[in-house]
Coordinates of C-alpha atoms (C1' of nucleotides) in Angstrom, one line a residue:
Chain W
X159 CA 0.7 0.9 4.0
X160 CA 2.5 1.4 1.1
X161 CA 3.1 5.3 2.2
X162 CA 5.6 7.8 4.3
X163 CA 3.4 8.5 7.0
X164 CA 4.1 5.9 9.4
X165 CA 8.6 7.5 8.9
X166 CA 7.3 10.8 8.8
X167 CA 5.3 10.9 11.7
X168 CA 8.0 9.1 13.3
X169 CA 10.6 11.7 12.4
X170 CA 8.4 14.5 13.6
X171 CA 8.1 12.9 17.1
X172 CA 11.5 12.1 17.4
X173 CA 12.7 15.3 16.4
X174 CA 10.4 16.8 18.8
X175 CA 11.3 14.4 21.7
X176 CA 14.7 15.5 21.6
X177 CA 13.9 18.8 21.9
X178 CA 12.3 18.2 25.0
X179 CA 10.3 21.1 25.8
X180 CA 10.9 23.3 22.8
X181 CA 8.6 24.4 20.3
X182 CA 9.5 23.1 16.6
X183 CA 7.9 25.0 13.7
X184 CA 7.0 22.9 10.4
X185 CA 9.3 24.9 8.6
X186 CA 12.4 23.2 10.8
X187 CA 10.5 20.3 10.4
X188 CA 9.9 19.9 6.8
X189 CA 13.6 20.6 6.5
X190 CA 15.1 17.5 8.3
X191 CA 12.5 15.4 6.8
X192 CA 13.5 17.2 3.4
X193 CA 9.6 17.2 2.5
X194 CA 6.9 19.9 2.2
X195 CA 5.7 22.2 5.6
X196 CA 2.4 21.9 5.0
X197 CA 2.6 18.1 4.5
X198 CA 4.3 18.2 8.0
X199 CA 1.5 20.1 9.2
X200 CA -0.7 18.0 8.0
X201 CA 0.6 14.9 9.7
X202 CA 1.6 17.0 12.6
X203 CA -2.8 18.0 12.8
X204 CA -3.2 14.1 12.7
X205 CA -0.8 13.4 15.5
X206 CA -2.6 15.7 17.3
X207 CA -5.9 14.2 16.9
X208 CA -4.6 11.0 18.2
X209 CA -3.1 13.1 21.7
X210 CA 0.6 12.7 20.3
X211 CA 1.1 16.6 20.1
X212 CA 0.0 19.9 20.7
X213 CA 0.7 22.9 19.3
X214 CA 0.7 26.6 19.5
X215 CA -0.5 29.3 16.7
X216 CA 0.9 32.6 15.8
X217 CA 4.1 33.8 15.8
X218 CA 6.8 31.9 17.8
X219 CA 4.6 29.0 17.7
X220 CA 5.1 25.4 16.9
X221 CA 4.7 21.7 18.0
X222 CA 5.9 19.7 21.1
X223 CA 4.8 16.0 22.7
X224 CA 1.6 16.2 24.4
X225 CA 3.2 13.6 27.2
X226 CA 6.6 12.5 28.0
X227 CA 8.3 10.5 25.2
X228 CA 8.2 7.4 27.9
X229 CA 4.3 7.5 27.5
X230 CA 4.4 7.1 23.7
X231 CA 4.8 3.5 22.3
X232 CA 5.5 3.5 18.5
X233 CA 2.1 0.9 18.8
X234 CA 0.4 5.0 19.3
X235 CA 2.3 5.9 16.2
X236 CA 1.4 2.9 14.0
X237 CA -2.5 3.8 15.1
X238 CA -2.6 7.3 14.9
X239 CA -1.3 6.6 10.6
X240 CA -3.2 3.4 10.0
X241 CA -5.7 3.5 7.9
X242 CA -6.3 0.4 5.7
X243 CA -5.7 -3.3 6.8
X244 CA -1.5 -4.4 7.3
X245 CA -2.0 -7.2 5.1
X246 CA -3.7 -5.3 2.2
X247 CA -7.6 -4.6 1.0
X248 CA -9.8 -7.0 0.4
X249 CA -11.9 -7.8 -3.3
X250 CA -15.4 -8.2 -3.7
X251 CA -15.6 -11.8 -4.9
X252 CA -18.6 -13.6 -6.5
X253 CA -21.2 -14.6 -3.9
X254 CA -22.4 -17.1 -6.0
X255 CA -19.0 -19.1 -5.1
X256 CA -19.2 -21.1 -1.8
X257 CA -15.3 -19.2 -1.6
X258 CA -15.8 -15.6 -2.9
X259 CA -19.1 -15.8 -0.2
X260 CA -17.1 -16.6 2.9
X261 CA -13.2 -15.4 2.2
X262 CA -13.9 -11.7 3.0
X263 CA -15.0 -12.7 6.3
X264 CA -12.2 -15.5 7.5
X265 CA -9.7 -12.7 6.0
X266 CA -10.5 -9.9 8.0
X267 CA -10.2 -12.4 11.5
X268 CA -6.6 -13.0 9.9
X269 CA -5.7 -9.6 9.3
X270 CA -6.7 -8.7 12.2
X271 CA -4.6 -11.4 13.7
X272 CA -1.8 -10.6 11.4
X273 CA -2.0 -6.9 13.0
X274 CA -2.4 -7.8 16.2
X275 CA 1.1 -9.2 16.1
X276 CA 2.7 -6.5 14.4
X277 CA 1.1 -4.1 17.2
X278 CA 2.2 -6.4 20.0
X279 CA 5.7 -5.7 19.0
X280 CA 5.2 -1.9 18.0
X281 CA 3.7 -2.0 21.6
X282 CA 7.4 -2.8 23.1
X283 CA 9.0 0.2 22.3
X284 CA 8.6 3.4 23.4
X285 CA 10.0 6.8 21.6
X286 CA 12.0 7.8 24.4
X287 CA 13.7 4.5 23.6
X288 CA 13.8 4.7 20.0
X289 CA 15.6 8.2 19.9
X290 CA 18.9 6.6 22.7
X291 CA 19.6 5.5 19.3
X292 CA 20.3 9.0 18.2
X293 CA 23.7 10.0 19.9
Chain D
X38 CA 0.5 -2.9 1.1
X39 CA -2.2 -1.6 0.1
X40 CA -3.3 -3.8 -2.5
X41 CA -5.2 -6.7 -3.3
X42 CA -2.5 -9.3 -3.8
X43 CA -2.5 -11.3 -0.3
X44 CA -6.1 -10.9 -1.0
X45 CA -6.0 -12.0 -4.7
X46 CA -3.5 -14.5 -4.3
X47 CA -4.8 -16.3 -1.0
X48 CA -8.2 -16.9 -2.7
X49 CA -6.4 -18.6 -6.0
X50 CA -4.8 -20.9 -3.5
X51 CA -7.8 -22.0 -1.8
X52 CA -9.5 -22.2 -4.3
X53 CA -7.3 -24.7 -6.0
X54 CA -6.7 -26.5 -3.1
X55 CA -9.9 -27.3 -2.3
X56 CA -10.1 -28.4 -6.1
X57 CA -7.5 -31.2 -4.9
X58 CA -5.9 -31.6 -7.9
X59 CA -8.1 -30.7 -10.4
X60 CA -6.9 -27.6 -12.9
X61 CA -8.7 -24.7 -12.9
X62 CA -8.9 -22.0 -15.0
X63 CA -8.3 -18.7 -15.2
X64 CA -11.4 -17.8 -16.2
X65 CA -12.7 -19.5 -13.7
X66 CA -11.1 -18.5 -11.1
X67 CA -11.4 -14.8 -12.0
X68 CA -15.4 -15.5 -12.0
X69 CA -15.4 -16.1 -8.7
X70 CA -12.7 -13.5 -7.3
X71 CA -14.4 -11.4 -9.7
X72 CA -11.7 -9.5 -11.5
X73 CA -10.3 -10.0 -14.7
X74 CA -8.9 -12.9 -15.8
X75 CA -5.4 -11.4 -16.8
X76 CA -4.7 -10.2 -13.7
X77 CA -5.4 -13.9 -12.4
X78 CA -2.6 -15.2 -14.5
X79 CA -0.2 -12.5 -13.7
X80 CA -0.7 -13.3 -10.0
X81 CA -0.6 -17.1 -10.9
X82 CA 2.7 -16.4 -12.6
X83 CA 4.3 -15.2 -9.4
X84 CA 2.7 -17.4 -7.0
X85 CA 4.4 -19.9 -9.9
X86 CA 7.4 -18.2 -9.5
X87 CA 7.1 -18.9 -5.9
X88 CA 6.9 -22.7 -6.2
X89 CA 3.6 -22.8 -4.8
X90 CA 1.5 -23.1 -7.8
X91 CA 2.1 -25.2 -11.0
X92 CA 0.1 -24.9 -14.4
X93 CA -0.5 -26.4 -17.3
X94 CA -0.9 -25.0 -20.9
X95 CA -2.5 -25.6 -23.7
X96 CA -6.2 -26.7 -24.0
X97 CA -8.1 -28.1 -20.9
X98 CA -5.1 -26.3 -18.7
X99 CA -5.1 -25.0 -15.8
X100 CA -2.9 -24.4 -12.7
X101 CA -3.0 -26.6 -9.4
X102 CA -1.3 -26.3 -6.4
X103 CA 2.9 -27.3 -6.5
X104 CA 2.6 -29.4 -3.1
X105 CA 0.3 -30.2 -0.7
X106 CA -2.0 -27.2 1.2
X107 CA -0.7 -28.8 4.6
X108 CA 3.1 -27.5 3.4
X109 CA 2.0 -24.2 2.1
X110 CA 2.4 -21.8 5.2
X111 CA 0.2 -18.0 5.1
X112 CA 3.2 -16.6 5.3
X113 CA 4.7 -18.0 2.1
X114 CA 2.0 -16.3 0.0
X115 CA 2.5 -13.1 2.5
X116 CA 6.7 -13.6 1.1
X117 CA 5.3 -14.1 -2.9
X118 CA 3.7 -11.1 -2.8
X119 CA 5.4 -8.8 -0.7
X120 CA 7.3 -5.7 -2.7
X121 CA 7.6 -2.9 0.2
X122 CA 8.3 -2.8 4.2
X123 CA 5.1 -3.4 6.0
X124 CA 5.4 0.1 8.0
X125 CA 6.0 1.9 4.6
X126 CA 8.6 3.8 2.5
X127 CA 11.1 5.9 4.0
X128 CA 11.7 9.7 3.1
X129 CA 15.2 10.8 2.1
X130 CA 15.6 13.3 5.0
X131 CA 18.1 15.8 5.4
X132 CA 22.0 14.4 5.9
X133 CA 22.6 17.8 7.6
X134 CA 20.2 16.6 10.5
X135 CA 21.3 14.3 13.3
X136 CA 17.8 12.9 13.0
X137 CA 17.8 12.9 9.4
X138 CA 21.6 11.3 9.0
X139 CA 20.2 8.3 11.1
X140 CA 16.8 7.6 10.8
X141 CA 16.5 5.6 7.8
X142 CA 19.2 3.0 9.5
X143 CA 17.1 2.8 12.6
X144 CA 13.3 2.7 10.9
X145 CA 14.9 -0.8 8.9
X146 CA 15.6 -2.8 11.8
X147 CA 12.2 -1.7 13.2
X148 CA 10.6 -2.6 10.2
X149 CA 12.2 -6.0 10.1
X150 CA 11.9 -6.7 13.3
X151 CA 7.5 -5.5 13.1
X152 CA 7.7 -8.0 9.8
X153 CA 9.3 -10.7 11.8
X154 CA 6.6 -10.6 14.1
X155 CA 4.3 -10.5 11.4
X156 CA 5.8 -13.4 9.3
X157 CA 5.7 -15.1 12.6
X158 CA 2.0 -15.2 12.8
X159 CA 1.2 -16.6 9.4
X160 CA 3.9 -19.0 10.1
X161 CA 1.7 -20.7 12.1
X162 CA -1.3 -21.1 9.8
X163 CA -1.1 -23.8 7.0
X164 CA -3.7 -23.0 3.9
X165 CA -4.9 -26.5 4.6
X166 CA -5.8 -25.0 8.1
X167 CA -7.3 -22.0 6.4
X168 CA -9.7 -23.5 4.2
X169 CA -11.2 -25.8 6.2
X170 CA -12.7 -22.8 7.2
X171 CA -15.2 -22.9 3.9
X172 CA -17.3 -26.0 4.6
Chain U
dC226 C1' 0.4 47.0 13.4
dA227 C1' 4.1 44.2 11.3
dT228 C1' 5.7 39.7 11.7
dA229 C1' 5.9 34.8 12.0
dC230 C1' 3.7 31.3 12.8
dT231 C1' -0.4 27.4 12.4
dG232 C1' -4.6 25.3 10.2
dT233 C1' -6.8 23.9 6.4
dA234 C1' -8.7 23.6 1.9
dA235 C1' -8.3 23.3 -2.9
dC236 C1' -5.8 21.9 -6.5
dA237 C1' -2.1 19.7 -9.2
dA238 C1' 1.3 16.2 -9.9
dA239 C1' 3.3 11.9 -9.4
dA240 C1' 3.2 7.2 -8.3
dA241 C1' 1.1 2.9 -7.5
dT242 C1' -2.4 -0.3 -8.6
dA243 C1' -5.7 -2.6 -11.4
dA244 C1' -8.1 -3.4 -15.7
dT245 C1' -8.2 -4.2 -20.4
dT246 C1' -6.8 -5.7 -24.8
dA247 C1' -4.2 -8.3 -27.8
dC248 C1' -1.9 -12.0 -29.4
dA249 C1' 1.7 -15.6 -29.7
dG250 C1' 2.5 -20.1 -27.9
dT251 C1' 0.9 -24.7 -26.4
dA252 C1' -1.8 -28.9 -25.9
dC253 C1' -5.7 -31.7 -26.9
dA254 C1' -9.0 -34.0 -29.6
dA255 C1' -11.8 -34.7 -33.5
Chain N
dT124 C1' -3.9 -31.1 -39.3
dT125 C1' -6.9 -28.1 -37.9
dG126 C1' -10.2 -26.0 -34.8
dT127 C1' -10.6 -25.1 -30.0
dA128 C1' -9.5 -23.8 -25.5
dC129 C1' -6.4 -22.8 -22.7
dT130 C1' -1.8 -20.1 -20.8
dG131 C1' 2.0 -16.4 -20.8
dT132 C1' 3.1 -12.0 -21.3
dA133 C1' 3.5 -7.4 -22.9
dA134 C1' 1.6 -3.0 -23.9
dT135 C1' -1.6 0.2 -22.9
dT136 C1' -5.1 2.6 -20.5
dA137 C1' -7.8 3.8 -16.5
dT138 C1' -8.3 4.4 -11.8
dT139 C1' -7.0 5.2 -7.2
dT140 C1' -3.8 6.5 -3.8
dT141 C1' -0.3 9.3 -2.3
dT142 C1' 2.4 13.4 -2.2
dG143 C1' 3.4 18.1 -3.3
dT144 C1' 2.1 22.9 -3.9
dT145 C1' -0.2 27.1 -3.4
dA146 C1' -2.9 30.1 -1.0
dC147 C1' -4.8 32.4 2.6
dA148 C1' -7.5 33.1 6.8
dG149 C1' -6.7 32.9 11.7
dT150 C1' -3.7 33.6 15.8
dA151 C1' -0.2 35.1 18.9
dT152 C1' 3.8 38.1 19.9
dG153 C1' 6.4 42.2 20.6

DNA sequence: CATACTGTAACAAAAATAATTACAGTACAA
DNA sequence: TTGTACTGTAATTATTTTTGTTACAGTATG
Protein backbone atom coordinates (compact mmCIF):
# COMPACT_ATOMS: atom_id res chain seq x y z
CA UNK A 1 0.00 0.00 0.00
CA UNK A 2 2.79 1.98 -0.56
CA UNK A 3 0.64 4.27 -3.14
CA UNK A 4 -1.85 7.62 -3.18
CA UNK A 5 -4.89 5.93 -3.91
CA UNK A 6 -6.18 5.21 -0.62
CA UNK A 7 -5.65 9.89 -0.05
CA UNK A 8 -6.80 10.36 -3.31
CA UNK A 9 -9.86 8.54 -3.36
CA UNK A 10 -10.35 9.92 -0.07
CA UNK A 11 -9.98 13.56 -1.29
CA UNK A 12 -12.37 12.93 -4.21
CA UNK A 13 -15.15 11.71 -1.86
CA UNK A 14 -14.71 14.26 0.55
CA UNK A 15 -14.67 16.92 -1.90
CA UNK A 16 -17.76 15.54 -3.35
CA UNK A 17 -19.52 15.08 0.04
CA UNK A 18 -19.36 18.49 0.75
CA UNK A 19 -20.77 19.40 -2.26
CA UNK A 20 -23.66 17.60 -1.42
CA UNK A 21 -25.70 17.22 -4.43
CA UNK A 22 -23.49 18.92 -6.99
CA UNK A 23 -21.78 17.58 -9.81
CA UNK A 24 -17.79 17.90 -9.63
CA UNK A 25 -15.89 17.52 -12.93
CA UNK A 26 -12.21 15.85 -12.84
CA UNK A 27 -10.89 18.96 -13.95
CA UNK A 28 -12.03 20.66 -10.36
CA UNK A 29 -10.96 17.67 -8.99
CA UNK A 30 -7.47 17.17 -10.24
CA UNK A 31 -6.98 20.67 -9.20
CA UNK A 32 -7.48 20.39 -5.33
CA UNK A 33 -5.72 17.22 -5.33
CA UNK A 34 -3.00 19.12 -7.46
CA UNK A 35 -2.65 15.76 -9.62
CA UNK A 36 -3.62 14.68 -13.28
CA UNK A 37 -7.72 14.62 -14.47
CA UNK A 38 -7.45 11.62 -16.03
CA UNK A 39 -5.72 9.98 -12.97
CA UNK A 40 -8.83 11.35 -11.02
CA UNK A 41 -10.93 9.73 -13.49
CA UNK A 42 -9.41 6.88 -13.18
CA UNK A 43 -9.81 6.43 -9.47
CA UNK A 44 -13.11 8.19 -9.68
CA UNK A 45 -14.24 4.85 -12.53
CA UNK A 46 -12.87 2.57 -9.57
CA UNK A 47 -14.94 4.22 -6.89
CA UNK A 48 -17.63 3.65 -8.99
CA UNK A 49 -17.23 0.12 -9.40
CA UNK A 50 -17.22 -0.39 -5.81
CA UNK A 51 -20.97 1.80 -5.66
CA UNK A 52 -19.07 4.90 -4.10
CA UNK A 53 -20.08 7.24 -7.01
CA UNK A 54 -21.83 7.91 -10.07
CA UNK A 55 -21.36 9.98 -12.64
CA UNK A 56 -22.76 11.82 -15.61
CA UNK A 57 -21.21 12.09 -19.29
CA UNK A 58 -21.22 15.00 -21.64
CA UNK A 59 -21.19 18.37 -21.12
CA UNK A 60 -22.08 19.70 -17.65
CA UNK A 61 -21.35 16.40 -16.36
CA UNK A 62 -19.35 15.13 -13.44
CA UNK A 63 -19.27 12.98 -10.22
CA UNK A 64 -21.38 12.89 -7.05
CA UNK A 65 -21.85 10.10 -3.95
CA UNK A 66 -23.88 7.28 -5.02
CA UNK A 67 -25.48 7.28 -1.18
CA UNK A 68 -25.39 9.70 1.61
CA UNK A 69 -21.98 10.32 3.06
CA UNK A 70 -23.42 8.66 6.47
CA UNK A 71 -23.68 5.34 4.47
CA UNK A 72 -19.96 5.42 3.46
CA UNK A 73 -17.46 4.08 6.12
CA UNK A 74 -13.77 4.83 5.16
CA UNK A 75 -13.66 0.63 5.78
CA UNK A 76 -15.65 1.09 1.85
CA UNK A 77 -12.80 3.35 0.87
CA UNK A 78 -9.88 1.16 2.09
CA UNK A 79 -11.77 -1.84 -0.06
CA UNK A 80 -12.70 -0.29 -2.97
CA UNK A 81 -8.25 0.77 -3.32
CA UNK A 82 -6.96 -2.43 -1.76
CA UNK A 83 -5.33 -4.45 -3.78
CA UNK A 84 -2.34 -6.42 -2.34
CA UNK A 85 -2.11 -7.76 1.32
CA UNK A 86 -1.64 -4.60 4.42
CA UNK A 87 1.26 -6.29 5.73
CA UNK A 88 3.19 -6.74 2.38
CA UNK A 89 3.48 -9.83 -0.44
CA UNK A 90 4.58 -12.85 0.28
CA UNK A 91 8.05 -14.86 -1.36
CA UNK A 92 8.06 -18.20 -2.77
CA UNK A 93 10.27 -20.02 -0.41
CA UNK A 94 11.93 -23.44 -0.88
CA UNK A 95 9.51 -26.31 -0.34
CA UNK A 96 12.14 -28.49 0.40
CA UNK A 97 12.45 -26.51 3.93
CA UNK A 98 9.89 -27.75 6.56
CA UNK A 99 9.66 -23.47 6.92
CA UNK A 100 9.66 -22.07 3.37
CA UNK A 101 6.69 -25.23 2.88
CA UNK A 102 4.36 -23.95 5.54
CA UNK A 103 5.15 -19.92 6.15
CA UNK A 104 3.09 -18.78 3.04
CA UNK A 105 0.16 -20.38 4.56
CA UNK A 106 0.36 -19.32 8.52
CA UNK A 107 1.19 -15.75 6.93
CA UNK A 108 -1.77 -15.20 4.90
CA UNK A 109 -4.19 -16.23 8.34
CA UNK A 110 -2.02 -13.36 9.98
CA UNK A 111 -2.45 -10.93 7.38
CA UNK A 112 -5.56 -11.46 7.21
CA UNK A 113 -5.76 -11.02 10.90
CA UNK A 114 -3.57 -8.07 10.75
CA UNK A 115 -6.27 -6.57 8.20
CA UNK A 116 -9.02 -7.37 9.81
CA UNK A 117 -8.02 -5.08 12.58
CA UNK A 118 -7.02 -2.28 10.55
CA UNK A 119 -10.68 -2.66 8.79
CA UNK A 120 -12.40 -2.89 12.14
CA UNK A 121 -11.26 0.52 12.87
CA UNK A 122 -11.60 2.01 9.18
CA UNK A 123 -15.18 0.52 9.82
CA UNK A 124 -15.84 3.24 12.69
CA UNK A 125 -15.79 6.14 10.71
CA UNK A 126 -17.95 7.28 8.38
CA UNK A 127 -17.16 10.29 5.60
CA UNK A 128 -19.82 12.34 6.67
CA UNK A 129 -17.76 12.30 9.94
CA UNK A 130 -14.43 12.59 8.55
CA UNK A 131 -15.23 15.88 6.48
CA UNK A 132 -16.93 17.86 10.27
CA UNK A 133 -13.34 18.07 10.33
CA UNK A 134 -13.25 20.46 7.48
CA UNK A 135 -14.78 23.83 8.79
CA UNK B 1 3.89 -1.86 1.95
CA UNK B 2 4.15 -3.59 -0.68
CA UNK B 3 7.07 -5.53 -0.29
CA UNK B 4 8.55 -8.49 0.85
CA UNK B 5 10.18 -7.37 4.11
CA UNK B 6 7.57 -8.49 6.95
CA UNK B 7 7.57 -11.43 4.68
CA UNK B 8 11.43 -11.76 4.36
CA UNK B 9 12.23 -10.69 7.67
CA UNK B 10 9.51 -12.92 9.66
CA UNK B 11 10.89 -16.09 7.93
CA UNK B 12 14.71 -15.22 9.06
CA UNK B 13 13.36 -15.06 12.58
CA UNK B 14 11.74 -18.18 12.63
CA UNK B 15 13.89 -19.74 11.13
CA UNK B 16 16.62 -18.89 13.67
CA UNK B 17 14.52 -19.37 16.43
CA UNK B 18 13.66 -22.60 15.79
CA UNK B 19 17.46 -23.12 15.28
CA UNK B 20 17.59 -22.30 19.18
CA UNK B 21 20.80 -20.95 19.24
CA UNK B 22 22.53 -22.31 16.64
CA UNK B 23 24.10 -19.69 13.81
CA UNK B 24 22.86 -19.90 10.62
CA UNK B 25 23.99 -18.66 7.56
CA UNK B 26 23.15 -16.54 5.06
CA UNK B 27 23.36 -18.77 2.54
CA UNK B 28 21.41 -20.80 4.27
CA UNK B 29 18.88 -18.98 5.04
CA UNK B 30 18.44 -17.48 1.54
CA UNK B 31 18.17 -21.35 0.29
CA UNK B 32 15.32 -21.74 1.93
CA UNK B 33 13.51 -18.14 1.50
CA UNK B 34 14.87 -18.55 -1.75
CA UNK B 35 16.30 -15.17 -2.65
CA UNK B 36 19.63 -14.03 -2.74
CA UNK B 37 21.72 -14.16 -0.08
CA UNK B 38 22.68 -10.38 -0.05
CA UNK B 39 19.51 -9.31 0.31
CA UNK B 40 19.32 -11.74 3.49
CA UNK B 41 22.17 -9.84 5.18
CA UNK B 42 20.84 -6.51 4.35
CA UNK B 43 17.52 -7.42 6.02
CA UNK B 44 19.68 -9.18 8.88
CA UNK B 45 21.45 -5.90 9.22
CA UNK B 46 18.22 -4.06 10.17
CA UNK B 47 16.50 -6.66 12.01
CA UNK B 48 20.27 -6.22 13.85
CA UNK B 49 19.75 -2.74 14.01
CA UNK B 50 16.52 -3.48 15.67
CA UNK B 51 18.02 -5.51 18.61
CA UNK B 52 16.28 -8.53 17.57
CA UNK B 53 18.94 -10.35 15.76
CA UNK B 54 22.74 -10.69 16.71
CA UNK B 55 25.52 -12.17 14.34
CA UNK B 56 28.64 -13.32 14.30
CA UNK B 57 31.48 -12.78 11.70
CA UNK B 58 34.12 -14.41 10.42
CA UNK B 59 34.24 -18.14 9.60
CA UNK B 60 31.52 -20.56 10.87
CA UNK B 61 29.30 -17.22 11.62
CA UNK B 62 26.17 -16.74 11.47
CA UNK B 63 23.34 -14.62 13.18
CA UNK B 64 20.97 -15.91 15.99
CA UNK B 65 18.31 -14.43 17.62
CA UNK B 66 19.23 -11.26 20.31
CA UNK B 67 16.73 -12.65 23.01
CA UNK B 68 14.37 -15.11 23.49
CA UNK B 69 11.33 -15.83 20.61
CA UNK B 70 8.89 -15.59 23.68
CA UNK B 71 10.08 -11.60 24.05
CA UNK B 72 10.07 -10.87 20.31
CA UNK B 73 6.42 -9.57 19.69
CA UNK B 74 4.98 -9.61 15.48
CA UNK B 75 4.78 -6.28 15.88
CA UNK B 76 8.42 -5.53 16.53
CA UNK B 77 9.45 -6.99 13.18
CA UNK B 78 6.20 -5.14 11.71
CA UNK B 79 8.24 -1.64 13.61
CA UNK B 80 11.88 -2.94 11.91
CA UNK B 81 10.62 -2.86 8.76
CA UNK B 82 8.18 -0.36 8.41
CA UNK B 83 9.26 2.88 6.09
CA UNK B 84 5.71 4.40 4.96
CA UNK B 85 2.07 4.85 6.60
CA UNK B 86 0.08 1.67 6.23
CA UNK B 87 -2.86 3.60 4.19
CA UNK B 88 -0.15 5.14 1.80
CA UNK B 89 1.55 8.36 0.77
CA UNK B 90 -0.18 11.50 0.77
CA UNK B 91 -0.52 13.92 -2.41
CA UNK B 92 0.51 17.57 -1.95
CA UNK B 93 -2.98 19.04 -2.82
CA UNK B 94 -3.80 22.36 -3.58
CA UNK B 95 -3.25 25.11 -0.40
CA UNK B 96 -5.93 27.19 -2.27
CA UNK B 97 -8.55 24.33 -1.50
CA UNK B 98 -10.29 24.09 1.88
CA UNK B 99 -10.02 20.34 1.30
CA UNK B 100 -6.64 20.56 0.08
CA UNK B 101 -5.28 23.08 2.95
CA UNK B 102 -6.45 20.31 5.48
CA UNK B 103 -6.37 17.05 4.41
CA UNK B 104 -2.97 15.95 4.89
CA UNK B 105 -3.38 16.92 8.81
CA UNK B 106 -6.51 14.87 9.11
CA UNK B 107 -5.41 11.58 6.75
CA UNK B 108 -2.15 11.36 9.68
CA UNK B 109 -4.07 10.93 12.67
CA UNK B 110 -6.26 8.44 10.70
CA UNK B 111 -3.38 6.75 9.62
CA UNK B 112 -1.89 6.45 13.07
CA UNK B 113 -4.74 5.75 14.63
CA UNK B 114 -5.51 2.47 11.46
CA UNK B 115 -1.56 1.55 12.48
CA UNK B 116 -2.36 1.60 16.15
CA UNK B 117 -4.93 -0.81 15.60
CA UNK B 118 -2.72 -2.70 13.51
CA UNK B 119 0.34 -2.69 15.79
CA UNK B 120 -2.22 -3.71 18.27
CA UNK B 121 -2.89 -7.07 16.76
CA UNK B 122 0.66 -8.22 16.30
CA UNK B 123 1.11 -7.11 19.80
CA UNK B 124 -0.44 -9.90 20.76
CA UNK B 125 1.42 -12.59 19.01
CA UNK B 126 4.95 -13.63 20.23
CA UNK B 127 7.24 -15.36 17.32
CA UNK B 128 7.54 -18.18 19.89
CA UNK B 129 3.65 -18.36 19.48
CA UNK B 130 4.06 -18.13 15.73
CA UNK B 131 6.31 -20.87 15.12
CA UNK B 132 4.96 -23.37 16.96
CA UNK B 133 2.87 -23.27 14.11
CA UNK B 134 5.69 -25.35 11.89
CA UNK B 135 5.76 -28.78 13.70
C1' DC C 1 -23.70 21.55 -34.43
C1' DA C 2 -20.32 23.56 -31.15
C1' DT C 3 -19.06 22.82 -26.62
C1' DA C 4 -17.76 20.59 -22.42
C1' DC C 5 -17.67 16.95 -20.27
C1' DT C 6 -16.59 11.49 -19.22
C1' DG C 7 -14.33 6.84 -20.19
C1' DT C 8 -10.67 4.43 -21.47
C1' DA C 9 -6.61 2.88 -23.60
C1' DA C 10 -1.92 3.27 -24.85
C1' DC C 11 2.19 4.89 -23.77
C1' DA C 12 5.97 7.19 -21.17
C1' DA C 13 8.19 8.56 -17.00
C1' DA C 14 9.38 8.12 -12.41
C1' DA C 15 9.87 5.80 -8.23
C1' DA C 16 10.20 1.81 -5.41
C1' DT C 17 11.84 -2.69 -4.87
C1' DA C 18 14.76 -6.59 -5.51
C1' DA C 19 18.71 -8.97 -7.46
C1' DT C 20 23.40 -9.18 -8.48
C1' DT C 21 28.19 -8.49 -8.14
C1' DA C 22 32.12 -7.39 -5.82
C1' DC C 23 35.18 -7.06 -2.29
C1' DA C 24 37.09 -5.62 2.19
C1' DG C 25 36.98 -7.22 6.89
C1' DT C 26 36.83 -10.88 10.40
C1' DA C 27 37.37 -15.32 12.71
C1' DC C 28 38.60 -20.02 12.79
C1' DA C 29 41.49 -23.87 12.23
C1' DA C 30 44.98 -26.54 10.16
C1' DT D 1 50.38 -17.57 8.91
C1' DT D 2 47.69 -18.87 5.56
C1' DG D 3 43.60 -20.78 3.36
C1' DT D 4 38.82 -20.95 4.08
C1' DA D 5 34.28 -19.53 5.15
C1' DC D 6 31.79 -16.45 6.71
C1' DT D 7 29.69 -11.25 7.40
C1' DG D 8 28.98 -6.18 6.09
C1' DT D 9 28.27 -3.04 2.87
C1' DA D 10 28.30 -0.44 -1.27
C1' DA D 11 27.60 0.09 -6.09
C1' DT D 12 25.16 -1.20 -9.88
C1' DT D 13 21.65 -3.16 -12.60
C1' DA D 14 17.20 -5.15 -13.40
C1' DT D 15 12.48 -5.52 -12.50
C1' DT D 16 8.12 -4.16 -11.03
C1' DT D 17 4.92 -0.87 -9.42
C1' DT D 18 3.04 3.43 -9.55
C1' DT D 19 2.05 7.75 -11.56
C1' DG D 20 1.64 10.96 -15.28
C1' DT D 21 0.55 12.16 -20.02
C1' DT D 22 -1.62 12.20 -24.32
C1' DA D 23 -5.16 11.16 -27.24
C1' DC D 24 -9.52 10.45 -28.74
C1' DA D 25 -14.08 8.27 -29.10
C1' DG D 26 -18.53 8.67 -26.86
C1' DT D 27 -22.18 11.42 -24.65
C1' DA D 28 -25.14 15.13 -23.12
C1' DT D 29 -26.46 19.97 -23.39
C1' DG D 30 -28.08 24.20 -25.26
Amino acid sequence: MNNLRFATSLHILSLLALQDGELLSSEYIAGSININPAVVRKEISNLRDHGLIESKEGKGGGSTLAKPAGKIWLSDIYNAVRQAPILGRSNEPNPECIIGRQINKHLQVLYADAEDALVARLRKTQLSEFIKQFV
